[in-house]
Tab-separated table of C-alpha atoms in Angstrom:
chain	number	residue	atom	x	y	z
A	1	UNK	CA	-11.335	-19.474	-24.401
A	2	UNK	CA	-10.371	-16.427	-26.447
A	3	UNK	CA	-6.887	-15.811	-27.838
A	4	UNK	CA	-6.057	-13.166	-25.213
A	5	UNK	CA	-6.926	-15.488	-22.315
A	6	UNK	CA	-5.058	-18.372	-23.946
A	7	UNK	CA	-1.984	-16.142	-24.374
A	8	UNK	CA	-2.105	-15.134	-20.698
A	9	UNK	CA	-2.371	-18.789	-19.661
A	10	UNK	CA	0.611	-19.767	-21.795
A	11	UNK	CA	2.679	-16.875	-20.420
A	12	UNK	CA	1.837	-17.872	-16.835
A	13	UNK	CA	2.713	-21.510	-17.474
A	14	UNK	CA	6.015	-20.509	-19.070
A	15	UNK	CA	6.883	-18.338	-16.072
A	16	UNK	CA	6.090	-21.223	-13.711
A	17	UNK	CA	8.367	-23.476	-15.752
A	18	UNK	CA	11.196	-20.917	-15.623
A	19	UNK	CA	10.769	-20.590	-11.834
A	20	UNK	CA	10.828	-24.357	-11.368
A	21	UNK	CA	14.037	-24.567	-13.388
A	22	UNK	CA	15.558	-21.493	-11.701
A	23	UNK	CA	14.028	-21.143	-8.215
A	24	UNK	CA	14.813	-17.956	-6.268
A	25	UNK	CA	18.026	-18.086	-4.265
A	26	UNK	CA	17.799	-16.229	-0.957
A	27	UNK	CA	20.728	-15.663	1.394
A	28	UNK	CA	20.689	-13.955	4.779
A	29	UNK	CA	23.841	-12.126	5.895
A	30	UNK	CA	24.077	-11.028	9.522
A	31	UNK	CA	27.786	-10.190	9.523
A	32	UNK	CA	28.370	-7.510	6.868
A	33	UNK	CA	26.445	-4.767	8.678
A	34	UNK	CA	26.396	-3.831	12.350
A	35	UNK	CA	22.913	-2.343	12.214
A	36	UNK	CA	20.929	-4.460	9.757
A	37	UNK	CA	20.492	-7.924	8.303
A	38	UNK	CA	21.234	-8.178	4.575
A	39	UNK	CA	18.788	-10.220	2.519
A	40	UNK	CA	20.055	-11.031	-0.965
A	41	UNK	CA	17.694	-12.432	-3.596
A	42	UNK	CA	18.691	-13.792	-7.005
A	43	UNK	CA	15.994	-15.137	-9.309
A	44	UNK	CA	14.737	-15.424	-12.839
A	45	UNK	CA	13.152	-12.106	-13.744
A	46	UNK	CA	9.485	-11.718	-14.589
A	47	UNK	CA	7.139	-8.795	-14.626
A	48	UNK	CA	6.059	-7.959	-11.081
A	49	UNK	CA	9.021	-9.703	-9.413
A	50	UNK	CA	10.094	-6.621	-7.481
A	51	UNK	CA	6.593	-5.865	-6.202
A	52	UNK	CA	6.116	-9.491	-5.185
A	53	UNK	CA	9.396	-9.484	-3.246
A	54	UNK	CA	8.748	-6.152	-1.535
A	55	UNK	CA	5.282	-7.359	-0.530
A	56	UNK	CA	6.742	-10.525	1.002
A	57	UNK	CA	9.190	-8.488	3.096
A	58	UNK	CA	6.407	-6.074	4.081
A	59	UNK	CA	4.070	-8.896	5.123
A	60	UNK	CA	6.878	-10.280	7.288
A	61	UNK	CA	6.799	-6.887	9.073
A	62	UNK	CA	10.419	-6.165	8.180
A	63	UNK	CA	11.646	-2.573	8.060
A	64	UNK	CA	13.675	-1.870	4.907
A	65	UNK	CA	16.528	0.522	5.686
A	66	UNK	CA	18.368	0.288	2.373
A	67	UNK	CA	17.805	-1.510	-0.915
A	68	UNK	CA	19.802	-2.004	-4.112
A	69	UNK	CA	17.914	-3.432	-7.068
A	70	UNK	CA	19.053	-4.584	-10.493
A	71	UNK	CA	16.887	-6.498	-12.967
A	72	UNK	CA	18.172	-5.534	-16.408
A	73	UNK	CA	17.775	-8.743	-18.380
A	74	UNK	CA	16.426	-12.202	-17.579
A	75	UNK	CA	17.703	-12.209	-13.987
A	76	UNK	CA	17.225	-9.898	-11.026
A	77	UNK	CA	19.623	-9.341	-8.125
A	78	UNK	CA	18.329	-7.437	-5.116
A	79	UNK	CA	19.895	-6.599	-1.756
A	80	UNK	CA	17.816	-5.379	1.182
A	81	UNK	CA	19.111	-4.068	4.513
A	82	UNK	CA	16.341	-4.898	6.990
A	83	UNK	CA	15.555	-4.884	10.703
A	84	UNK	CA	12.626	-6.013	12.772
A	85	UNK	CA	10.011	-3.520	13.951
A	86	UNK	CA	12.181	-2.604	16.939
A	87	UNK	CA	15.220	-1.763	14.816
A	88	UNK	CA	17.104	-4.968	15.645
A	89	UNK	CA	18.818	-7.426	13.316
A	90	UNK	CA	16.896	-10.598	12.508
A	91	UNK	CA	17.516	-13.622	14.709
A	92	UNK	CA	15.159	-16.183	13.155
A	93	UNK	CA	16.814	-19.080	11.337
A	94	UNK	CA	14.028	-19.600	8.807
A	95	UNK	CA	13.927	-16.131	7.187
A	96	UNK	CA	15.535	-17.251	3.922
A	97	UNK	CA	13.301	-20.321	3.697
A	98	UNK	CA	10.115	-18.301	4.287
A	99	UNK	CA	11.052	-15.779	1.594
A	100	UNK	CA	12.050	-18.518	-0.836
A	101	UNK	CA	8.753	-20.347	-0.353
A	102	UNK	CA	6.794	-17.122	-0.877
A	103	UNK	CA	8.603	-16.418	-4.147
A	104	UNK	CA	8.625	-19.977	-5.496
A	105	UNK	CA	6.518	-21.367	-8.348
A	106	UNK	CA	3.697	-22.373	-5.997
A	107	UNK	CA	3.371	-18.911	-4.494
A	108	UNK	CA	0.468	-16.742	-5.562
A	109	UNK	CA	1.553	-14.323	-8.246
A	110	UNK	CA	0.717	-10.639	-8.200
A	111	UNK	CA	0.317	-10.747	-11.975
A	112	UNK	CA	-3.162	-12.241	-11.869
A	113	UNK	CA	-5.747	-10.247	-13.785
A	114	UNK	CA	-8.323	-8.334	-11.785
A	115	UNK	CA	-11.975	-7.587	-12.479
A	116	UNK	CA	-14.763	-5.993	-10.475
A	117	UNK	CA	-18.015	-7.944	-10.646
A	118	UNK	CA	-20.259	-6.747	-7.841
A	119	UNK	CA	-20.081	-9.150	-4.886
A	120	UNK	CA	-18.021	-12.327	-4.788
A	121	UNK	CA	-18.068	-14.870	-1.955
A	122	UNK	CA	-14.490	-15.746	-1.023
A	123	UNK	CA	-13.441	-18.865	0.895
A	124	UNK	CA	-13.982	-17.309	4.331
A	125	UNK	CA	-15.965	-14.128	3.716
A	126	UNK	CA	-17.585	-11.819	1.197
A	127	UNK	CA	-15.417	-8.898	0.113
A	128	UNK	CA	-16.963	-5.499	-0.554
A	129	UNK	CA	-15.133	-2.640	-2.290
A	130	UNK	CA	-16.365	0.931	-1.933
A	131	UNK	CA	-15.189	4.191	-3.477
A	132	UNK	CA	-16.762	7.623	-3.278
A	133	UNK	CA	-16.505	11.184	-2.056
A	134	UNK	CA	-15.378	11.366	1.566
A	135	UNK	CA	-17.469	13.266	4.115
A	136	UNK	CA	-17.908	13.291	7.899
A	137	UNK	CA	-19.974	10.352	9.116
A	138	UNK	CA	-19.620	8.292	5.927
A	139	UNK	CA	-17.970	5.323	7.615
A	140	UNK	CA	-20.632	5.308	10.330
A	141	UNK	CA	-23.390	5.094	7.733
A	142	UNK	CA	-21.642	2.273	5.854
A	143	UNK	CA	-21.212	0.144	8.969
A	144	UNK	CA	-24.801	0.905	10.048
A	145	UNK	CA	-26.154	-0.477	6.750
A	146	UNK	CA	-24.109	-3.658	7.143
A	147	UNK	CA	-25.209	-4.143	10.766
A	148	UNK	CA	-28.882	-3.528	9.956
A	149	UNK	CA	-28.730	-6.262	7.322
A	150	UNK	CA	-27.138	-8.914	9.539
A	151	UNK	CA	-23.604	-8.564	8.194
A	152	UNK	CA	-20.649	-9.072	10.531
A	153	UNK	CA	-17.543	-7.063	9.621
A	154	UNK	CA	-14.521	-9.286	10.300
A	155	UNK	CA	-11.915	-6.978	8.750
A	156	UNK	CA	-11.708	-3.743	6.828
A	157	UNK	CA	-9.255	-1.142	5.623
A	158	UNK	CA	-10.254	2.424	4.788
A	159	UNK	CA	-8.150	5.130	3.115
A	160	UNK	CA	-9.014	8.747	2.385
A	161	UNK	CA	-7.117	11.183	0.202
A	162	UNK	CA	-7.987	14.402	-1.631
A	163	UNK	CA	-11.624	14.214	-0.499
A	164	UNK	CA	-11.938	10.675	-1.836
A	165	UNK	CA	-12.549	7.446	0.107
A	166	UNK	CA	-11.701	3.841	-0.753
A	167	UNK	CA	-12.353	0.833	1.443
A	168	UNK	CA	-12.202	-2.941	1.309
A	169	UNK	CA	-14.561	-4.580	3.799
A	170	UNK	CA	-14.719	-8.306	4.597
A	171	UNK	CA	-18.076	-9.560	5.905
A	172	UNK	CA	-19.799	-12.785	6.931
A	173	UNK	CA	-23.399	-13.646	7.672
A	174	UNK	CA	-24.282	-12.721	11.270
A	175	UNK	CA	-26.089	-15.987	11.982
A	176	UNK	CA	-23.976	-18.579	10.179
A	177	UNK	CA	-20.529	-16.959	10.206
A	178	UNK	CA	-20.101	-17.986	6.568
A	179	UNK	CA	-19.781	-15.919	3.387
A	180	UNK	CA	-22.987	-14.426	2.027
A	181	UNK	CA	-23.963	-16.043	-1.271
A	182	UNK	CA	-27.601	-14.946	-1.599
A	183	UNK	CA	-27.503	-12.820	-4.761
A	184	UNK	CA	-30.770	-11.008	-4.029
A	185	UNK	CA	-29.586	-10.064	-0.556
A	186	UNK	CA	-26.241	-8.913	-1.879
A	187	UNK	CA	-27.853	-6.780	-4.570
A	188	UNK	CA	-30.041	-5.105	-1.956
A	189	UNK	CA	-27.031	-4.362	0.287
A	190	UNK	CA	-25.101	-3.095	-2.721
A	191	UNK	CA	-27.920	-0.712	-3.617
A	192	UNK	CA	-28.148	0.637	-0.071
A	193	UNK	CA	-24.399	1.203	0.145
A	194	UNK	CA	-24.442	2.953	-3.217
A	195	UNK	CA	-27.192	5.251	-1.932
A	196	UNK	CA	-25.022	6.136	1.059
A	197	UNK	CA	-22.058	6.900	-1.194
A	198	UNK	CA	-24.203	9.021	-3.528
A	199	UNK	CA	-25.878	11.061	-0.813
A	200	UNK	CA	-24.069	14.200	-1.971
A	201	UNK	CA	-25.346	13.500	-5.532
A	202	UNK	CA	-21.831	12.760	-6.743
A	203	UNK	CA	-23.170	9.816	-8.734
A	204	UNK	CA	-20.388	9.488	-11.258
A	205	UNK	CA	-17.689	8.843	-8.671
A	206	UNK	CA	-19.469	6.406	-6.325
A	207	UNK	CA	-18.962	2.679	-6.748
A	208	UNK	CA	-19.652	-0.551	-4.886
A	209	UNK	CA	-17.968	-3.735	-6.073
A	210	UNK	CA	-16.026	-6.810	-5.053
A	211	UNK	CA	-12.694	-7.868	-6.486
A	212	UNK	CA	-12.033	-11.359	-7.839
A	213	UNK	CA	-8.561	-12.828	-7.505
A	214	UNK	CA	-5.710	-12.778	-5.044
A	215	UNK	CA	-4.353	-9.261	-5.170
A	216	UNK	CA	-3.222	-7.952	-1.797
A	217	UNK	CA	-5.752	-5.679	-0.030
A	218	UNK	CA	-3.435	-2.684	0.117
A	219	UNK	CA	-2.500	-3.017	-3.527
A	220	UNK	CA	-6.189	-3.148	-4.344
A	221	UNK	CA	-6.762	0.088	-2.394
A	222	UNK	CA	-4.038	1.767	-4.458
A	223	UNK	CA	-5.702	0.509	-7.645
A	224	UNK	CA	-9.122	1.733	-6.527
A	225	UNK	CA	-7.912	5.240	-5.663
A	226	UNK	CA	-5.851	5.411	-8.853
A	227	UNK	CA	-8.928	4.427	-10.892
A	228	UNK	CA	-10.890	7.075	-8.953
A	229	UNK	CA	-8.233	9.625	-10.025
A	230	UNK	CA	-7.580	10.875	-6.509
A	231	UNK	CA	-4.230	12.142	-7.814
A	232	UNK	CA	-6.058	14.469	-10.216
A	233	UNK	CA	-8.258	16.286	-7.703
A	234	UNK	CA	-7.227	19.466	-5.931
A	235	UNK	CA	-7.059	18.826	-2.208
A	236	UNK	CA	-9.736	20.522	-0.146
A	237	UNK	CA	-7.780	19.816	3.014
A	238	UNK	CA	-4.864	22.107	2.332
A	239	UNK	CA	-2.694	22.608	5.368
A	240	UNK	CA	-2.022	19.111	6.634
A	241	UNK	CA	-1.341	17.626	3.213
A	242	UNK	CA	0.969	20.361	1.961
A	243	UNK	CA	3.295	20.075	4.929
A	244	UNK	CA	3.987	16.439	4.096
A	245	UNK	CA	4.078	16.777	0.332
A	246	UNK	CA	6.801	14.485	-1.012
A	247	UNK	CA	9.382	15.795	-3.437
A	248	UNK	CA	9.318	13.873	-6.725
A	249	UNK	CA	11.454	14.507	-9.801
A	250	UNK	CA	11.295	12.669	-13.136
A	251	UNK	CA	14.196	13.160	-15.558
A	252	UNK	CA	15.670	11.497	-18.628
A	253	UNK	CA	18.834	9.403	-18.681
A	254	UNK	CA	19.298	9.656	-22.429
A	255	UNK	CA	22.652	7.872	-22.660
A	256	UNK	CA	21.213	4.695	-21.142
A	257	UNK	CA	17.619	4.977	-22.289
A	258	UNK	CA	16.016	5.214	-18.852
A	259	UNK	CA	13.693	7.592	-17.099
A	260	UNK	CA	15.098	8.420	-13.645
A	261	UNK	CA	12.633	8.937	-10.799
A	262	UNK	CA	13.819	10.458	-7.505
A	263	UNK	CA	11.648	10.715	-4.409
A	264	UNK	CA	12.248	12.302	-1.025
A	265	UNK	CA	9.621	12.087	1.713
A	266	UNK	CA	9.195	11.466	5.429
A	267	UNK	CA	9.939	7.825	6.149
A	268	UNK	CA	7.216	5.454	7.340
A	269	UNK	CA	6.405	1.736	7.159
A	270	UNK	CA	5.403	0.320	3.749
A	271	UNK	CA	6.677	3.359	1.868
A	272	UNK	CA	8.691	1.242	-0.582
A	273	UNK	CA	5.692	-0.995	-1.255
A	274	UNK	CA	3.467	2.007	-2.017
A	275	UNK	CA	5.976	3.380	-4.526
A	276	UNK	CA	6.744	0.092	-6.300
A	277	UNK	CA	3.043	-0.807	-6.369
A	278	UNK	CA	2.222	2.452	-8.154
A	279	UNK	CA	5.028	2.124	-10.695
A	280	UNK	CA	3.946	-1.451	-11.461
A	281	UNK	CA	0.255	-0.621	-11.811
A	282	UNK	CA	1.106	2.312	-14.084
A	283	UNK	CA	2.841	-0.192	-16.391
A	284	UNK	CA	6.421	0.825	-15.656
A	285	UNK	CA	9.293	-1.626	-15.182
A	286	UNK	CA	11.980	-0.916	-12.580
A	287	UNK	CA	15.389	-1.906	-13.955
A	288	UNK	CA	17.567	-0.476	-11.192
A	289	UNK	CA	16.856	1.257	-7.917
A	290	UNK	CA	18.490	2.578	-4.760
A	291	UNK	CA	16.662	3.266	-1.516
A	292	UNK	CA	17.864	4.671	1.794
A	293	UNK	CA	15.599	5.133	4.821
A	294	UNK	CA	17.823	5.381	7.849
A	295	UNK	CA	16.548	8.647	9.294
A	296	UNK	CA	13.396	10.719	9.431
A	297	UNK	CA	13.424	11.032	5.628
A	298	UNK	CA	13.521	8.353	2.951
A	299	UNK	CA	15.244	8.688	-0.423
A	300	UNK	CA	14.349	6.560	-3.434
A	301	UNK	CA	15.820	6.479	-6.930
A	302	UNK	CA	14.439	4.365	-9.774
A	303	UNK	CA	15.616	3.741	-13.347
A	304	UNK	CA	12.470	2.811	-15.254
A	305	UNK	CA	10.989	2.238	-18.684
A	306	UNK	CA	7.449	1.632	-19.830
A	307	UNK	CA	6.468	-2.002	-20.405
A	308	UNK	CA	6.995	-1.399	-24.140
A	309	UNK	CA	10.689	-0.818	-23.409
A	310	UNK	CA	10.700	2.939	-23.969
A	311	UNK	CA	11.389	5.718	-21.446
A	312	UNK	CA	8.970	8.570	-20.806
A	313	UNK	CA	9.031	11.071	-23.649
A	314	UNK	CA	5.967	13.270	-23.137
A	315	UNK	CA	5.758	16.044	-20.564
A	316	UNK	CA	2.119	15.162	-19.797
A	317	UNK	CA	3.119	11.610	-18.895
A	318	UNK	CA	5.973	12.894	-16.734
A	319	UNK	CA	3.632	15.186	-14.804
A	320	UNK	CA	1.077	12.411	-14.401
A	321	UNK	CA	3.701	10.088	-12.918
A	322	UNK	CA	4.782	12.790	-10.457
A	323	UNK	CA	1.196	13.368	-9.297
A	324	UNK	CA	0.477	9.632	-9.002
A	325	UNK	CA	3.592	8.988	-6.902
A	326	UNK	CA	2.773	11.943	-4.656
A	327	UNK	CA	-0.721	10.543	-4.170
A	328	UNK	CA	0.538	7.016	-3.497
A	329	UNK	CA	2.788	8.273	-0.711
A	330	UNK	CA	0.178	10.574	0.840
A	331	UNK	CA	-2.716	8.075	0.799
A	332	UNK	CA	-1.271	6.170	3.722
A	333	UNK	CA	0.059	9.232	5.544
A	334	UNK	CA	-1.788	9.233	8.842
A	335	UNK	CA	-3.528	12.514	9.580
A	336	UNK	CA	-5.164	13.078	12.930
A	337	UNK	CA	-5.075	11.411	16.320
A	338	UNK	CA	-4.538	7.649	16.425
A	339	UNK	CA	-7.171	5.807	18.474
A	340	UNK	CA	-6.834	2.094	19.208
A	341	UNK	CA	-9.865	0.045	20.168
A	342	UNK	CA	-9.227	-3.367	21.738
A	343	UNK	CA	-12.254	-5.216	23.087
A	344	UNK	CA	-14.355	-8.358	22.864
A	345	UNK	CA	-15.798	-8.561	19.381
A	346	UNK	CA	-19.556	-8.342	18.932
A	347	UNK	CA	-22.068	-7.728	16.181
A	348	UNK	CA	-22.540	-3.991	15.600
A	349	UNK	CA	-19.393	-2.881	17.446
A	350	UNK	CA	-18.078	-0.844	14.504
A	351	UNK	CA	-21.469	0.701	13.857
A	352	UNK	CA	-21.703	1.844	17.490
A	353	UNK	CA	-18.136	3.172	17.693
A	354	UNK	CA	-18.252	5.126	14.432
A	355	UNK	CA	-21.699	6.517	15.351
A	356	UNK	CA	-20.198	7.912	18.564
A	357	UNK	CA	-17.353	9.404	16.517
A	358	UNK	CA	-19.884	11.077	14.220
A	359	UNK	CA	-22.040	12.389	17.066
A	360	UNK	CA	-18.969	14.013	18.608
A	361	UNK	CA	-17.923	15.675	15.360
A	362	UNK	CA	-15.022	13.328	14.535
A	363	UNK	CA	-14.103	12.392	10.974
A	364	UNK	CA	-12.204	9.142	10.265
A	365	UNK	CA	-9.285	9.685	7.850
A	366	UNK	CA	-7.991	6.099	7.947
A	367	UNK	CA	-9.058	2.857	9.594
A	368	UNK	CA	-7.714	-0.662	10.027
A	369	UNK	CA	-10.171	-3.239	11.363
A	370	UNK	CA	-9.046	-6.730	12.359
A	371	UNK	CA	-10.478	-9.622	14.333
A	372	UNK	CA	-8.229	-12.084	16.171
A	373	UNK	CA	-10.277	-14.880	17.628
A	374	UNK	CA	-12.855	-13.246	19.878
A	375	UNK	CA	-10.961	-9.954	20.052
A	376	UNK	CA	-11.558	-6.855	17.913
A	377	UNK	CA	-8.389	-4.845	17.320
A	378	UNK	CA	-9.180	-1.638	15.453
A	379	UNK	CA	-7.170	1.493	14.658
A	380	UNK	CA	-8.750	4.809	13.688
A	381	UNK	CA	-7.135	8.113	12.725
A	382	UNK	CA	-9.515	10.973	13.432
A	383	UNK	CA	-9.724	14.733	12.903
A	384	UNK	CA	-12.599	17.124	13.495
A	385	UNK	CA	-15.170	17.555	10.723
A	386	UNK	CA	-13.057	20.332	9.145
A	387	UNK	CA	-9.879	18.238	9.056
A	388	UNK	CA	-8.274	20.005	12.013
A	389	UNK	CA	-6.791	18.413	15.167
A	390	UNK	CA	-9.357	17.235	17.703
A	391	UNK	CA	-9.539	18.959	21.075
A	392	UNK	CA	-8.421	16.846	24.012
A	393	UNK	CA	-11.748	17.301	25.838
A	394	UNK	CA	-13.582	15.858	22.813
A	395	UNK	CA	-11.325	12.821	22.778
A	396	UNK	CA	-11.885	12.268	26.487
A	397	UNK	CA	-15.651	12.545	26.026
A	398	UNK	CA	-15.506	9.921	23.266
A	399	UNK	CA	-13.346	7.625	25.393
A	400	UNK	CA	-15.739	7.947	28.305
A	401	UNK	CA	-18.726	7.026	26.133
A	402	UNK	CA	-17.043	4.087	24.394
A	403	UNK	CA	-15.000	2.948	27.396
A	404	UNK	CA	-11.689	4.432	28.520
A	405	UNK	CA	-10.317	0.956	29.235
A	406	UNK	CA	-10.811	-0.232	25.637
A	407	UNK	CA	-10.225	2.970	23.613
A	408	UNK	CA	-6.727	4.418	23.877
A	409	UNK	CA	-4.892	7.357	22.335
A	410	UNK	CA	-1.609	6.240	20.790
A	411	UNK	CA	1.286	8.353	19.591
A	412	UNK	CA	2.136	7.708	15.943
A	413	UNK	CA	5.804	8.501	15.441
A	414	UNK	CA	5.337	8.694	11.667
A	415	UNK	CA	2.750	11.486	11.851
A	416	UNK	CA	5.400	14.116	12.424
A	417	UNK	CA	7.291	15.159	9.329
A	418	UNK	CA	10.693	16.836	9.266
A	419	UNK	CA	11.164	20.120	7.454
A	420	UNK	CA	11.842	19.708	3.756
A	421	UNK	CA	13.914	21.832	1.455
A	422	UNK	CA	12.664	22.728	-1.954
A	423	UNK	CA	14.448	22.214	-5.228
A	424	UNK	CA	16.206	19.288	-6.840
A	425	UNK	CA	18.140	16.662	-4.964
A	426	UNK	CA	20.457	13.739	-5.666
A	427	UNK	CA	21.131	10.446	-3.950
A	428	UNK	CA	24.704	10.175	-5.161
A	429	UNK	CA	26.261	11.215	-1.849
A	430	UNK	CA	24.022	8.967	0.278
A	431	UNK	CA	25.224	5.533	-0.779
A	432	UNK	CA	28.590	4.382	0.474
A	433	UNK	CA	28.276	0.674	1.249
A	434	UNK	CA	29.544	-2.426	-0.482
A	435	UNK	CA	26.005	-3.389	-1.493
A	436	UNK	CA	26.005	-0.782	-4.261
A	437	UNK	CA	29.049	-2.175	-6.082
A	438	UNK	CA	27.001	-3.979	-8.691
A	439	UNK	CA	25.184	-0.754	-9.541
A	440	UNK	CA	28.491	1.074	-9.826
A	441	UNK	CA	29.672	-1.626	-12.211
A	442	UNK	CA	26.637	-0.967	-14.382
A	443	UNK	CA	27.627	2.670	-14.616
A	444	UNK	CA	24.554	3.902	-12.759
A	445	UNK	CA	26.526	5.268	-9.791
A	446	UNK	CA	29.231	7.777	-10.503
A	447	UNK	CA	32.407	7.948	-8.462
A	448	UNK	CA	32.740	11.073	-6.360
A	449	UNK	CA	36.353	10.571	-5.452
C-alpha cells in the first residue's frame, strides 16, 4: 500500500469515526409552510456532504422548491423545502429515518475514488461506459453489437450534448442472466464498440470503459462528459440549445473571501443535483447557498472556495466554471419529442427499436432504459437527423411499426422554457422566509428594509 492510498484510508476511517460520534440529525417539519415539507439536516461536515444529501433527496424523488445551506466550519446545517412529484407535502412517517440511514456511517460515500479499467463485472451485471462523437444511428449500432454478441441490456442511460455522447450501459449474459466475466469476450466486445464510436475517424475522443466503485450513474455521466470536454466544444446544434442557455455569473466576494456563483435557468427535476455535482467534481466547496425553484425558472446562489481554501482569482478559471455549469445544466435538458416504450422485455428489443428509429431518420438525444421484472420501461427523446422537431406523420409511422399500444408520445412539461432576460441578476429580493435567518445572521443576506 503506497502512502497516498494509506492516507486516503486513514481519512475515510476518521470520517466514519466522526459520523459515528456525531450522526446526522434529520427533522421533518410539516407545519411551518403551507405548500412544502421542510427537511432540516444537521451533521458533522465532510467533503461531499452536500452532494451526498442532495443525491439522497433526488433518489427519493422529492422535488426541491427551496434550499438554504450553510457548512462553514466542522458542521453543516441545511434546510430543504420539498414536495412529492405531484407538488404535495410529504405524508410518510419514515422520511427522516430514511434520510438519516442514507447519510449515516454505514451509507456508501460519494468520496470513493474512481478509475476506469476496461470492463468490470459488478454484483448483478457488467457495466459499460462509452463516450464519443454523437451522430444519427449511433445508439442503434451500439445496441446491435451487444445483441449480436449475446448481451442483454438490463438498464442504460444515454446523454448527448454539444455533439458528444456519453452512456452507461448495464448488461448480463443472454443465456445465464449473470455478469459477463470472460475477459477475451469482453475485450472483443470492447473492440467492436470502439470501432462503432470511431467510425467518423474521431479516434482521440472515443472511449469504451467500465467504472469501478459506487458512484451514482448520473454523477458518472457528468464526470464522463466533463472529461470529454463537452463544455469546450462549440455547439453544432445552435437553435434549440441557445434558447435554453442558462444565465451564469461568477463574481468575487472580497470582504468574506468567497467566490459567488449565481445561476438562473428553466426549472426541471434534478437541477440542483447537476449543479452541486459539477461544483464538487471541479474541486470546489460550497460554504453557503440559496436556491428557489417555485416557478418556471430556478435561481441558485452559491458561496464557494476551491478545496485549497482560496476563492477564484484567475479570469480563465472563472470562464471555465461558467462554461462547465452551463454544460451541466444543458446536458439533461430534453430536446425533441418524448417517446415512452412499455412492453414485455425480450432479447434484442432495444436493437430493434433503435434500428426502426434510425431507418425513419430519427436521432436519439437522450435515453433512459430500465427493466422492472419482465417489463421494459424505456424513454427516448428524439429529433430528426438534423436536430429539428420530428414531423407527426413520421412519429405515427414509427409507432405503427413498433406497436402503437406500446410506444406512446408523452408531453414533457420541462421541455418548454420561459423567456429569459439578459444581463446580471440578484437573488436578494427572492428570499423572504424564516428559513434564511441563519444566512442573514452570517451576513450573507443583506436587509432590504
